[in-house]
Coordinates of C-alpha atoms in Angstrom, one line a residue:
M122 CA -11.3 6.1 3.4
P123 CA -7.7 6.3 2.3
L124 CA -5.8 3.1 1.6
T125 CA -3.5 2.1 4.4
A126 CA 0.1 0.7 4.7
G127 CA 1.6 -0.4 7.9
I128 CA 5.3 0.3 8.5
V129 CA 6.8 -2.7 10.3
G130 CA 10.2 -4.0 11.3
L131 CA 12.4 -4.8 14.2
P132 CA 13.1 -2.0 16.8
N133 CA 15.7 0.5 15.7
V134 CA 15.7 -0.2 12.0
G135 CA 14.5 3.3 11.1
K136 CA 10.8 2.9 11.0
S137 CA 9.8 5.9 12.9
T138 CA 12.5 8.1 11.2
L139 CA 11.0 7.0 7.9
F140 CA 7.4 7.7 9.2
N141 CA 8.4 11.2 10.4
A142 CA 9.9 12.0 7.0
I143 CA 7.2 10.8 4.7
T144 CA 4.3 12.2 6.8
H145 CA 6.1 15.3 8.0
S146 CA 5.2 14.2 11.5
Q147 CA 7.3 14.4 14.7
V148 CA 6.7 11.1 16.4
E149 CA 9.3 9.8 18.8
A150 CA 12.3 8.2 17.0
A151 CA 14.6 7.2 19.9
N152 CA 17.6 4.9 20.0
Y153 CA 15.9 2.2 22.2
P154 CA 13.4 -0.6 21.6
F155 CA 9.6 0.2 21.9
A156 CA 9.9 3.9 21.5
T157 CA 6.7 3.5 19.5
I158 CA 3.9 1.8 21.6
Q159 CA 0.7 3.1 20.1
P160 CA 0.6 3.1 16.3
N161 CA 1.1 6.6 14.9
V162 CA -1.0 7.4 11.8
G163 CA -0.2 9.9 9.1
V164 CA -2.1 10.7 5.9
V165 CA -0.1 11.9 2.9
E166 CA -1.2 13.3 -0.4
V167 CA -0.5 11.1 -3.4
K168 CA 1.3 13.5 -5.8
D169 CA 0.1 13.1 -9.4
K170 CA 1.4 15.4 -12.1
R171 CA -1.8 14.7 -14.1
I172 CA -3.8 16.5 -11.3
D173 CA -1.5 19.5 -11.6
H174 CA -2.1 19.7 -15.4
L175 CA -5.8 19.3 -15.0
S176 CA -5.9 22.2 -12.5
E177 CA -4.0 24.4 -15.0
I178 CA -6.7 23.6 -17.6
F179 CA -9.9 23.9 -15.4
M180 CA -8.7 26.5 -12.9
P181 CA -10.9 25.1 -10.2
K182 CA -11.6 26.6 -6.8
K183 CA -10.2 23.4 -5.2
T184 CA -7.7 20.8 -6.2
I185 CA -7.8 17.5 -4.2
Y186 CA -5.3 14.7 -4.5
T187 CA -6.1 11.2 -3.4
S188 CA -4.5 10.2 -0.1
F189 CA -2.6 7.3 1.4
E190 CA -2.5 6.5 5.1
F191 CA 0.7 5.2 6.8
T192 CA 0.7 3.6 10.2
D193 CA 3.9 3.4 12.2
I194 CA 3.5 0.0 14.0
A195 CA 5.8 -0.6 17.0
G196 CA 8.9 -2.8 16.5
L197 CA 8.2 -6.5 16.5
V198 CA 10.6 -8.8 18.3
K199 CA 11.1 -12.6 18.3
G200 CA 8.3 -14.2 20.2
A201 CA 5.7 -11.4 19.5
S202 CA 3.1 -14.0 18.6
Q203 CA 3.5 -15.4 22.1
G204 CA 3.3 -12.0 23.7
E205 CA 7.0 -11.0 23.7
G206 CA 7.8 -7.3 23.5
L207 CA 4.3 -5.8 23.3
G208 CA 3.2 -8.9 21.4
N209 CA -0.3 -9.4 20.0
Q210 CA -1.1 -5.7 20.5
F211 CA 1.2 -5.0 17.6
L212 CA 0.0 -7.8 15.5
S213 CA -3.6 -6.6 15.7
H214 CA -2.5 -3.3 14.3
I215 CA -1.1 -5.0 11.2
R216 CA -4.4 -6.8 10.6
E217 CA -6.1 -3.4 9.9
V218 CA -3.8 -2.3 7.0
D219 CA -4.0 -3.0 3.2
A220 CA -0.3 -3.5 2.7
I221 CA 2.9 -3.9 4.7
V222 CA 6.0 -1.7 4.3
H223 CA 8.7 -3.8 5.9
V224 CA 11.7 -1.7 6.8
V225 CA 15.0 -3.6 7.0
R226 CA 18.2 -2.1 8.3
C227 CA 21.0 -2.3 5.7
F228 CA 23.7 -0.2 7.2
D229 CA 26.3 -0.5 10.0
D230 CA 26.5 2.1 12.8
S231 CA 27.9 1.2 16.2
S232 CA 26.1 4.2 17.7
I233 CA 22.7 2.7 16.9
T234 CA 21.8 -0.4 18.9
H235 CA 20.3 -3.5 17.1
V236 CA 17.9 -5.6 19.1
E237 CA 19.5 -8.8 17.9
G238 CA 23.1 -7.5 18.4
T239 CA 24.2 -7.5 14.8
V240 CA 23.0 -6.2 11.4
H241 CA 21.7 -9.2 9.4
P242 CA 18.8 -8.3 7.0
L243 CA 17.7 -11.9 6.2
R244 CA 17.6 -12.9 9.8
D245 CA 15.6 -9.8 10.6
I246 CA 13.1 -10.5 7.8
E247 CA 12.7 -14.1 8.9
I248 CA 12.0 -13.0 12.5
I249 CA 9.1 -10.7 11.4
N250 CA 7.8 -13.2 8.8
L251 CA 7.8 -16.1 11.3
E252 CA 5.9 -14.0 13.9
L253 CA 3.2 -13.2 11.3
I254 CA 3.1 -16.9 10.2
L255 CA 2.7 -18.1 13.9
A256 CA -0.1 -15.6 14.5
D257 CA -1.9 -16.8 11.4
Q258 CA -1.4 -20.4 12.5
Q259 CA -3.2 -19.7 15.7
S260 CA -6.1 -18.1 13.9
I261 CA -6.4 -20.9 11.3
E262 CA -6.2 -23.7 13.9
N263 CA -8.8 -22.0 16.1
R264 CA -11.1 -21.9 13.1
I265 CA -10.4 -25.5 12.0
S266 CA -11.5 -26.7 15.4
K267 CA -14.9 -24.9 15.0
V268 CA -15.6 -25.9 11.4
E269 CA -14.6 -29.6 11.6
R270 CA -17.9 -30.7 13.3
K271 CA -20.0 -29.0 10.6
A272 CA -17.8 -30.7 7.9
R273 CA -18.4 -34.1 9.5
A274 CA -22.1 -33.4 9.2
K275 CA -21.7 -33.1 5.4
D276 CA -22.3 -29.3 5.3
K277 CA -21.0 -28.4 1.8
E278 CA -19.8 -24.9 2.8
A279 CA -18.0 -26.3 5.9
I280 CA -16.4 -29.0 3.8
F281 CA -15.0 -26.4 1.4
E282 CA -13.9 -24.1 4.2
L283 CA -12.1 -27.0 6.0
S284 CA -10.3 -28.0 2.8
V285 CA -9.0 -24.5 2.3
L286 CA -8.0 -24.0 5.9
T287 CA -6.2 -27.3 5.9
K288 CA -4.3 -26.3 2.8
I289 CA -3.4 -23.0 4.4
N290 CA -2.4 -24.6 7.7
D291 CA -0.1 -27.1 5.9
A292 CA 1.7 -24.2 4.2
L293 CA 2.1 -22.2 7.4
L294 CA 3.5 -25.3 9.1
K295 CA 6.2 -25.3 6.4
G296 CA 7.0 -21.7 7.2
L297 CA 5.4 -20.3 4.0
N298 CA 3.7 -16.9 3.7
I299 CA 0.2 -17.1 2.5
R300 CA 0.9 -14.4 -0.1
A301 CA 3.3 -16.8 -1.8
L302 CA 0.6 -19.4 -2.4
D303 CA -1.3 -19.9 -5.6
L304 CA -5.0 -19.5 -4.5
D305 CA -8.0 -19.4 -6.8
K306 CA -10.7 -16.7 -6.5
D307 CA -13.0 -18.7 -4.2
E308 CA -10.2 -19.5 -1.8
Q309 CA -9.1 -15.9 -1.7
E310 CA -12.6 -14.8 -1.1
L311 CA -13.0 -17.2 1.8
L312 CA -9.7 -16.0 3.4
K313 CA -10.6 -12.3 3.2
G314 CA -12.6 -12.4 6.4
F315 CA -9.7 -13.8 8.4
H316 CA -7.4 -10.7 7.8
L317 CA -4.4 -13.0 7.8
L318 CA -1.1 -11.2 8.3
S319 CA 1.1 -13.3 6.0
A320 CA -1.4 -12.9 3.2
K321 CA -0.9 -9.1 3.0
P322 CA 1.2 -7.8 0.1
V323 CA 4.7 -6.6 1.2
I324 CA 7.2 -4.0 0.0
Y325 CA 10.6 -4.3 1.5
V326 CA 12.3 -1.0 2.2
A327 CA 16.1 -1.4 2.6
N328 CA 17.1 1.5 4.9
M329 CA 20.7 2.4 3.8
S330 CA 23.3 4.9 4.7
E331 CA 23.4 8.2 2.9
D332 CA 26.6 7.2 1.0
A333 CA 25.4 3.7 0.0
V334 CA 21.9 4.5 -1.2
H335 CA 23.2 6.0 -4.4
Q336 CA 24.5 2.6 -5.6
P337 CA 22.3 0.1 -3.7
E338 CA 23.4 -2.9 -5.8
A339 CA 27.0 -2.4 -4.6
N340 CA 25.8 -3.1 -1.0
P341 CA 25.7 -6.8 0.1
Y342 CA 22.9 -6.2 2.6
F343 CA 20.7 -4.7 -0.1
M344 CA 21.4 -7.6 -2.5
E345 CA 20.4 -10.1 0.2
V346 CA 17.1 -8.4 0.6
K347 CA 16.5 -8.1 -3.1
A348 CA 17.2 -11.8 -3.7
F349 CA 14.8 -12.7 -0.9
A350 CA 12.1 -10.4 -2.2
E351 CA 12.4 -12.0 -5.6
T352 CA 11.6 -15.4 -4.2
E353 CA 8.2 -14.3 -3.0
K354 CA 7.6 -11.8 -5.9
S355 CA 7.7 -8.8 -3.6
D356 CA 9.2 -5.4 -4.4
V357 CA 12.3 -3.9 -2.7
I358 CA 13.1 -0.2 -2.5
A359 CA 16.4 1.3 -1.4
I360 CA 16.1 4.5 0.6
S361 CA 18.0 6.5 3.2
A362 CA 15.6 7.4 6.0
K363 CA 18.1 10.2 7.0
I364 CA 17.9 11.7 3.5
E365 CA 14.1 11.5 3.6
E366 CA 14.2 13.3 6.9
E367 CA 16.2 16.1 5.4
L368 CA 13.8 16.3 2.4
A369 CA 10.8 16.6 4.7
L370 CA 12.2 19.9 6.1
L371 CA 12.3 21.6 2.7
D372 CA 9.6 23.4 0.7
E373 CA 8.6 22.0 -2.6
E374 CA 11.0 24.0 -4.7
E375 CA 14.0 23.3 -2.5
R376 CA 13.0 19.6 -2.3
Q377 CA 13.0 19.3 -6.1
M378 CA 16.4 20.9 -6.3
F379 CA 17.8 18.6 -3.6
L380 CA 16.4 15.5 -5.4
E381 CA 18.0 16.7 -8.7
E382 CA 21.4 17.2 -6.9
L383 CA 21.1 13.7 -5.5
G384 CA 20.2 12.3 -8.9
Y385 CA 16.8 11.0 -7.7
A386 CA 13.8 10.9 -10.0
E387 CA 11.5 10.8 -7.0
S388 CA 11.6 10.7 -3.2
G389 CA 11.4 7.6 -1.1
L390 CA 7.8 8.5 -0.2
D391 CA 6.8 8.7 -3.9
Q392 CA 8.5 5.4 -4.5
I393 CA 6.7 3.7 -1.7
V394 CA 3.3 5.1 -2.7
H395 CA 3.8 4.2 -6.4
H396 CA 5.0 0.7 -5.6
S397 CA 2.0 0.3 -3.1
Y398 CA -0.4 1.3 -5.8
E399 CA 1.1 -1.3 -8.2
L400 CA 1.2 -3.9 -5.5
L401 CA -2.5 -3.4 -4.6
G402 CA -3.7 -3.1 -8.2
L403 CA -4.8 0.5 -7.9
W404 CA -5.5 3.2 -10.5
S405 CA -6.9 6.7 -10.4
Y406 CA -9.7 8.4 -12.3
F407 CA -10.5 12.1 -12.2
T408 CA -13.5 14.4 -11.8
C409 CA -13.0 17.9 -13.2
G410 CA -14.9 21.2 -13.3
P411 CA -14.8 24.8 -12.2
Q412 CA -15.5 24.0 -8.6
E413 CA -13.1 21.1 -8.1
V414 CA -10.5 18.9 -9.8
R415 CA -10.1 15.6 -7.8
A416 CA -8.4 12.3 -8.1
W417 CA -10.2 9.1 -6.9
T418 CA -8.5 5.8 -6.3
F419 CA -10.0 2.5 -7.5
H420 CA -9.1 -1.1 -8.0
K421 CA -8.3 -2.3 -11.5
G422 CA -11.2 -4.2 -13.0
M423 CA -13.9 -2.0 -11.3
K424 CA -16.9 -1.1 -13.5
A425 CA -18.3 2.4 -13.9
P426 CA -21.1 2.1 -11.2
E427 CA -18.6 0.8 -8.6
C428 CA -16.3 3.7 -9.3
A429 CA -19.3 6.1 -9.0
G430 CA -20.0 4.5 -5.6
I431 CA -16.5 5.6 -4.4
I432 CA -17.8 9.2 -4.6
H433 CA -21.2 8.4 -3.0
T434 CA -23.3 5.3 -2.6
D435 CA -26.2 7.1 -4.2
F436 CA -24.2 7.5 -7.4
Q437 CA -23.9 3.7 -7.6
K438 CA -27.5 3.0 -6.7
G439 CA -28.9 5.4 -9.2
F440 CA -26.2 5.0 -11.9
I441 CA -27.5 5.7 -15.4
K442 CA -24.4 6.5 -17.6
A443 CA -20.9 7.9 -17.4
E444 CA -19.6 10.7 -19.7
C445 CA -16.0 9.6 -20.3
Y446 CA -12.8 10.7 -22.0
H447 CA -9.2 10.2 -21.2
Y448 CA -6.6 12.5 -19.7
E449 CA -4.3 12.0 -22.7
D450 CA -7.1 13.3 -25.0
L451 CA -7.4 16.4 -22.9
I452 CA -3.7 17.1 -23.0
Q453 CA -3.7 16.5 -26.8
Y454 CA -6.7 18.8 -27.6
G455 CA -6.3 21.3 -24.8
T456 CA -9.9 21.9 -23.7
E457 CA -12.9 19.7 -22.9
Q458 CA -14.9 21.3 -25.7
L459 CA -12.2 20.4 -28.3
V460 CA -12.2 16.9 -26.9
K461 CA -15.9 16.7 -27.6
D462 CA -15.5 18.3 -31.1
A463 CA -12.9 15.6 -31.9
G464 CA -15.4 12.9 -31.0
K465 CA -13.3 11.6 -28.1
L466 CA -16.0 12.0 -25.4
R467 CA -18.0 8.7 -24.9
I468 CA -21.1 7.7 -23.1
E469 CA -20.5 4.5 -21.2
G470 CA -22.9 2.2 -19.4
K471 CA -22.9 -0.2 -16.4
E472 CA -20.4 -2.7 -17.9
Y473 CA -17.7 -0.2 -18.7
L474 CA -14.3 -1.1 -17.1
V475 CA -12.8 2.2 -15.9
K476 CA -9.2 2.9 -17.0
D477 CA -6.4 4.7 -15.3
G478 CA -6.5 8.4 -16.3
D479 CA -10.2 8.4 -17.2
I480 CA -12.0 11.7 -16.7
L481 CA -15.6 10.9 -15.7
H482 CA -18.9 12.7 -15.1
F483 CA -21.6 10.4 -13.7
R484 CA -25.3 10.6 -14.5
F485 CA -27.5 9.2 -11.8
N486 CA -31.0 9.3 -10.5
V487 CA -32.1 8.3 -6.9

């Protein structure tokens, strides 16, 4: 299953334009609220130059990049947690994603309506965040009412759960996002099952005009978003959805030329994906051979058997060893055989912590 990011924001901030661009899709991007009702889903390849180099070395029949799934979630409005707009239908879509890409309008254009009447990035962010907090409050309060009786009966698990839920509820009542709280591992583990909206990691995307995006820090709107993002240790990316839309129409060679002309190291899509990987603590390992060169996404801190299980559960169940060397070793020596001759190929066991850029071959027996 690919990792998922939900694109959220108020109506008419550029969400669907951005989604069309980064997924090369053609969903409706109209100048009126609620043009998006059902969530649109698009899967994009995660471009990785290491995969390109590996394909040049192994000359496989197939080259497979890892993928990332984007969901264009309809525009939220004030009161969504109480059913305004299309309300809880939208909030339920956010529960299903791994991370939130929050698009904020940072440009003035009288021809594009704003649901709140004026462009005001901080107000827009607060509207969305408050709706997520209010929805979480409802979930937590409902659960507290159910667990209180068990806690009064001295059930240890219930007592712990109630203490965590009370702590979370107190923070929500103060208007705090759960992702901003300092929670220990046990508390985090307990909360996983609740799929709380304000606990999800967020990347703020400042959607700017084509002229302003080249120097975002000269734009007061962008600086407001950046300052806010820093308070909750979130990332902010400056992009122009219109430029991304133009890039999506070009082939790869033209796209690279256009990016160079603009002075961009990478597209908005690449920025969002790379920031999402960092935010979610993700790395990639590779499997290579004459049949296939492929990238696999895993969470930092995963051991070799867990990474084997990403390919197939049988690989994890019957894990014996992993033959392992690093991408950089292959680039240095040129071929797998020369990597072996240099003593850089290792045999690793069940406790091995897989690293970003490892090239692995799993031995297993089921």
